[in-house]
Coordinates of N, CA and C in Angstrom, one line a residue:
M203 N 141.0 16.0 70.3 CA 142.0 14.9 70.0 C 142.5 15.2 68.6
R204 N 143.8 15.1 68.5 CA 144.5 15.3 67.2 C 144.3 14.0 66.4
A205 N 144.4 14.2 65.0 CA 144.2 13.0 64.1 C 145.1 11.9 64.5
D206 N 146.4 12.2 64.8 CA 147.3 11.1 65.1 C 147.1 10.4 66.4
E207 N 146.2 11.0 67.2 CA 145.8 10.3 68.5 C 144.7 9.4 68.4
C208 N 144.0 9.4 67.2 CA 142.8 8.6 67.0 C 143.3 7.1 67.0
Q209 N 142.6 6.3 67.7 CA 142.9 4.8 67.7 C 142.0 4.0 66.9
S210 N 140.8 4.6 66.5 CA 139.8 3.8 65.8 C 139.1 4.7 64.8
M211 N 138.4 4.0 63.9 CA 137.5 4.8 63.0 C 136.4 5.5 63.8
S212 N 136.0 5.0 64.9 CA 135.0 5.6 65.7 C 135.6 7.0 66.2
D213 N 136.8 7.0 66.6 CA 137.5 8.2 67.1 C 137.6 9.2 65.9
V214 N 138.0 8.7 64.8 CA 138.1 9.6 63.6 C 136.7 10.2 63.3
R215 N 135.7 9.4 63.2 CA 134.3 9.9 62.9 C 133.8 10.8 63.9
H216 N 134.1 10.6 65.2 CA 133.7 11.5 66.2 C 134.3 12.9 66.0
E217 N 135.5 12.9 65.7 CA 136.2 14.2 65.5 C 135.8 14.9 64.2
I218 N 135.5 14.1 63.2 CA 135.0 14.7 62.0 C 133.6 15.3 62.2
D219 N 132.8 14.6 63.0 CA 131.4 15.1 63.3 C 131.6 16.4 64.2
R220 N 132.5 16.4 65.1 CA 132.8 17.6 65.9 C 133.2 18.8 65.0
I221 N 134.1 18.6 64.1 CA 134.5 19.6 63.2 C 133.4 20.1 62.3
D222 N 132.5 19.2 61.8 CA 131.4 19.5 61.0 C 130.4 20.5 61.8
R223 N 130.2 20.2 63.1 CA 129.4 21.0 63.9 C 130.0 22.5 64.0
L224 N 131.3 22.5 64.2 CA 131.9 23.8 64.2 C 131.8 24.6 62.9
L225 N 132.0 23.9 61.8 CA 131.9 24.5 60.5 C 130.4 25.0 60.2
V226 N 129.4 24.3 60.7 CA 128.0 24.7 60.6 C 127.9 26.0 61.3
E227 N 128.4 26.1 62.5 CA 128.3 27.3 63.3 C 128.9 28.5 62.6
L228 N 130.1 28.3 62.1 CA 130.8 29.3 61.4 C 130.1 29.7 60.1
L229 N 129.5 28.8 59.4 CA 128.8 29.1 58.2 C 127.5 29.9 58.5
A230 N 126.8 29.5 59.6 CA 125.7 30.2 60.1 C 126.0 31.7 60.4
E231 N 127.1 31.9 61.0 CA 127.6 33.2 61.3 C 127.9 34.0 60.0
R232 N 128.5 33.3 59.1 CA 128.8 34.0 57.8 C 127.5 34.4 57.1
Q233 N 126.5 33.5 57.2 CA 125.2 33.8 56.6 C 124.6 35.1 57.2
T234 N 124.8 35.4 58.5 CA 124.2 36.6 59.0 C 124.9 37.8 58.4
Y235 N 126.1 37.8 58.1 CA 126.8 38.9 57.4 C 126.4 39.0 56.0
V236 N 126.2 37.9 55.3 CA 125.7 37.9 53.9 C 124.2 38.5 53.9
A237 N 123.4 38.2 54.9 CA 122.1 38.7 54.9 C 122.1 40.2 55.2
R238 N 123.1 40.6 56.0 CA 123.2 42.1 56.3 C 123.7 42.8 55.0
A239 N 124.6 42.2 54.3 CA 125.1 42.8 53.0 C 123.9 43.0 52.1
A240 N 123.0 42.0 52.0 CA 121.8 42.1 51.1 C 121.0 43.4 51.5
R241 N 120.9 43.7 52.8 CA 120.2 44.9 53.2 C 120.9 46.2 52.9
L242 N 122.2 46.1 52.9 CA 123.0 47.3 52.8 C 123.3 47.7 51.3
K243 N 123.3 46.7 50.4 CA 123.6 47.0 49.0 C 122.4 47.7 48.4
P244 N 122.7 48.8 47.7 CA 121.6 49.7 47.2 C 120.9 49.1 45.9
T245 N 121.6 48.2 45.2 CA 121.0 47.7 44.0 C 121.4 46.2 43.9
R246 N 120.5 45.5 43.2 CA 120.6 44.0 43.1 C 121.8 43.6 42.2
D247 N 122.1 44.5 41.2 CA 123.2 44.1 40.3 C 124.6 44.1 40.9
I248 N 124.7 44.5 42.2 CA 126.0 44.4 42.8 C 126.1 43.3 43.8
V249 N 125.0 42.4 43.9 CA 125.0 41.3 44.7 C 126.2 40.4 44.3
R250 N 126.4 40.1 43.1 CA 127.5 39.3 42.6 C 128.6 40.3 42.2
D251 N 129.8 40.2 42.9 CA 130.9 41.1 42.6 C 132.1 40.2 42.3
P252 N 132.3 40.0 41.0 CA 133.4 39.1 40.5 C 134.8 39.5 41.1
A253 N 135.1 40.7 41.2 CA 136.4 41.1 41.8 C 136.5 40.7 43.3
R254 N 135.4 40.8 44.0 CA 135.4 40.4 45.4 C 135.5 38.9 45.5
I255 N 134.9 38.2 44.6 CA 134.9 36.7 44.6 C 136.4 36.3 44.5
E256 N 137.1 36.9 43.5 CA 138.5 36.5 43.3 C 139.4 36.9 44.4
D257 N 139.1 38.0 45.0 CA 139.8 38.5 46.2 C 139.7 37.5 47.4
V258 N 138.5 37.1 47.6 CA 138.2 36.1 48.7 C 138.9 34.8 48.4
V259 N 138.8 34.3 47.2 CA 139.4 33.0 46.8 C 140.9 33.1 47.0
E260 N 141.5 34.2 46.5 CA 143.0 34.3 46.7 C 143.4 34.3 48.1
K261 N 142.7 35.0 49.0 CA 143.0 35.0 50.4 C 142.8 33.6 51.0
V262 N 141.8 32.9 50.6 CA 141.5 31.6 51.1 C 142.7 30.7 50.7
K263 N 143.1 30.8 49.5 CA 144.2 29.9 49.0 C 145.5 30.2 49.8
I264 N 145.8 31.4 50.1 CA 146.9 31.7 51.0 C 146.7 31.2 52.4
A265 N 145.6 31.4 53.0 CA 145.3 30.8 54.3 C 145.4 29.3 54.3
A266 N 144.9 28.7 53.2 CA 144.9 27.2 53.1 C 146.3 26.7 53.1
K267 N 147.2 27.3 52.3 CA 148.6 26.9 52.3 C 149.2 27.0 53.7
E268 N 148.9 28.2 54.4 CA 149.5 28.4 55.7 C 149.0 27.3 56.7
A269 N 147.8 26.9 56.5 CA 147.2 26.0 57.5 C 147.4 24.5 57.1
G270 N 148.0 24.3 55.9 CA 148.2 22.9 55.5 C 147.1 22.2 54.8
L271 N 146.1 23.1 54.3 CA 145.0 22.6 53.6 C 145.3 22.6 52.1
S272 N 145.1 21.5 51.4 CA 145.3 21.5 50.0 C 144.4 22.6 49.3
T273 N 145.0 23.4 48.4 CA 144.2 24.4 47.7 C 143.3 23.7 46.7
D274 N 143.6 22.4 46.3 CA 142.8 21.6 45.5 C 141.4 21.3 46.2
I275 N 141.4 21.4 47.5 CA 140.2 21.2 48.3 C 139.6 22.6 48.5
A276 N 140.4 23.5 49.0 CA 139.9 24.8 49.5 C 139.3 25.6 48.3
E277 N 139.9 25.7 47.2 CA 139.4 26.6 46.2 C 138.0 26.2 45.7
P278 N 137.8 24.9 45.3 CA 136.4 24.5 44.8 C 135.4 24.6 45.9
V279 N 135.8 24.3 47.2 CA 134.8 24.4 48.3 C 134.4 25.8 48.5
W280 N 135.4 26.7 48.4 CA 135.0 28.1 48.6 C 134.2 28.7 47.4
R281 N 134.6 28.3 46.2 CA 133.8 28.8 45.1 C 132.4 28.3 45.1
T282 N 132.2 27.0 45.5 CA 130.8 26.5 45.7 C 130.1 27.3 46.8
M283 N 130.8 27.4 47.9 CA 130.1 28.1 49.0 C 129.8 29.6 48.7
I284 N 130.7 30.3 48.0 CA 130.4 31.6 47.6 C 129.2 31.7 46.6
D285 N 129.1 30.7 45.7 CA 128.0 30.7 44.8 C 126.7 30.5 45.6
Q286 N 126.7 29.6 46.5 CA 125.5 29.4 47.3 C 125.1 30.6 48.2
F287 N 126.1 31.3 48.7 CA 125.9 32.5 49.5 C 125.4 33.6 48.6
I288 N 125.9 33.7 47.4 CA 125.4 34.7 46.5 C 123.9 34.5 46.2
S289 N 123.5 33.2 45.9 CA 122.1 32.9 45.7 C 121.3 33.3 46.9
F290 N 121.8 33.0 48.1 CA 121.1 33.3 49.3 C 120.9 34.9 49.4
E291 N 122.0 35.6 49.2 CA 122.0 37.0 49.2 C 121.0 37.6 48.2
D292 N 121.0 37.1 47.0 CA 120.1 37.6 46.0 C 118.6 37.4 46.5
R293 N 118.3 36.2 47.1 CA 117.0 36.0 47.6 C 116.6 37.0 48.7
E294 N 117.6 37.2 49.6 CA 117.5 38.1 50.7 C 117.2 39.5 50.2
F295 N 118.0 39.9 49.2 CA 117.8 41.3 48.6 C 116.4 41.5 48.1
V296 N 115.9 40.5 47.4 CA 114.5 40.6 46.8 C 113.5 40.6 48.0
R297 N 113.7 39.7 48.9 CA 112.8 39.6 50.1 C 112.7 40.9 50.9
N298 N 113.8 41.6 51.0 CA 113.8 42.8 51.8 C 113.5 44.1 51.0
R299 N 113.0 44.0 49.8 CA 112.7 45.1 49.0 C 111.2 45.2 48.9

């Protein structure tokens, strides 16, 4: 259901919950790639790659604009997500050595 088709807060909440479930699935998939990256990287010092972070954020900002998502939401969400995935990748790197 599109947002403009919602007739009640219950409808809105149901759709937000549906989207949250989809986001969790996508984040779980992203995590599998981050875990793989931790196994492929030869040294721990390249787990955090500032140039890659900025590249990802810039691509997200472009995609956000195209999709109608405020970059004021997208950028901090992605920066937080990236930080958390980097922490996860660092733990995975150590665990797999």
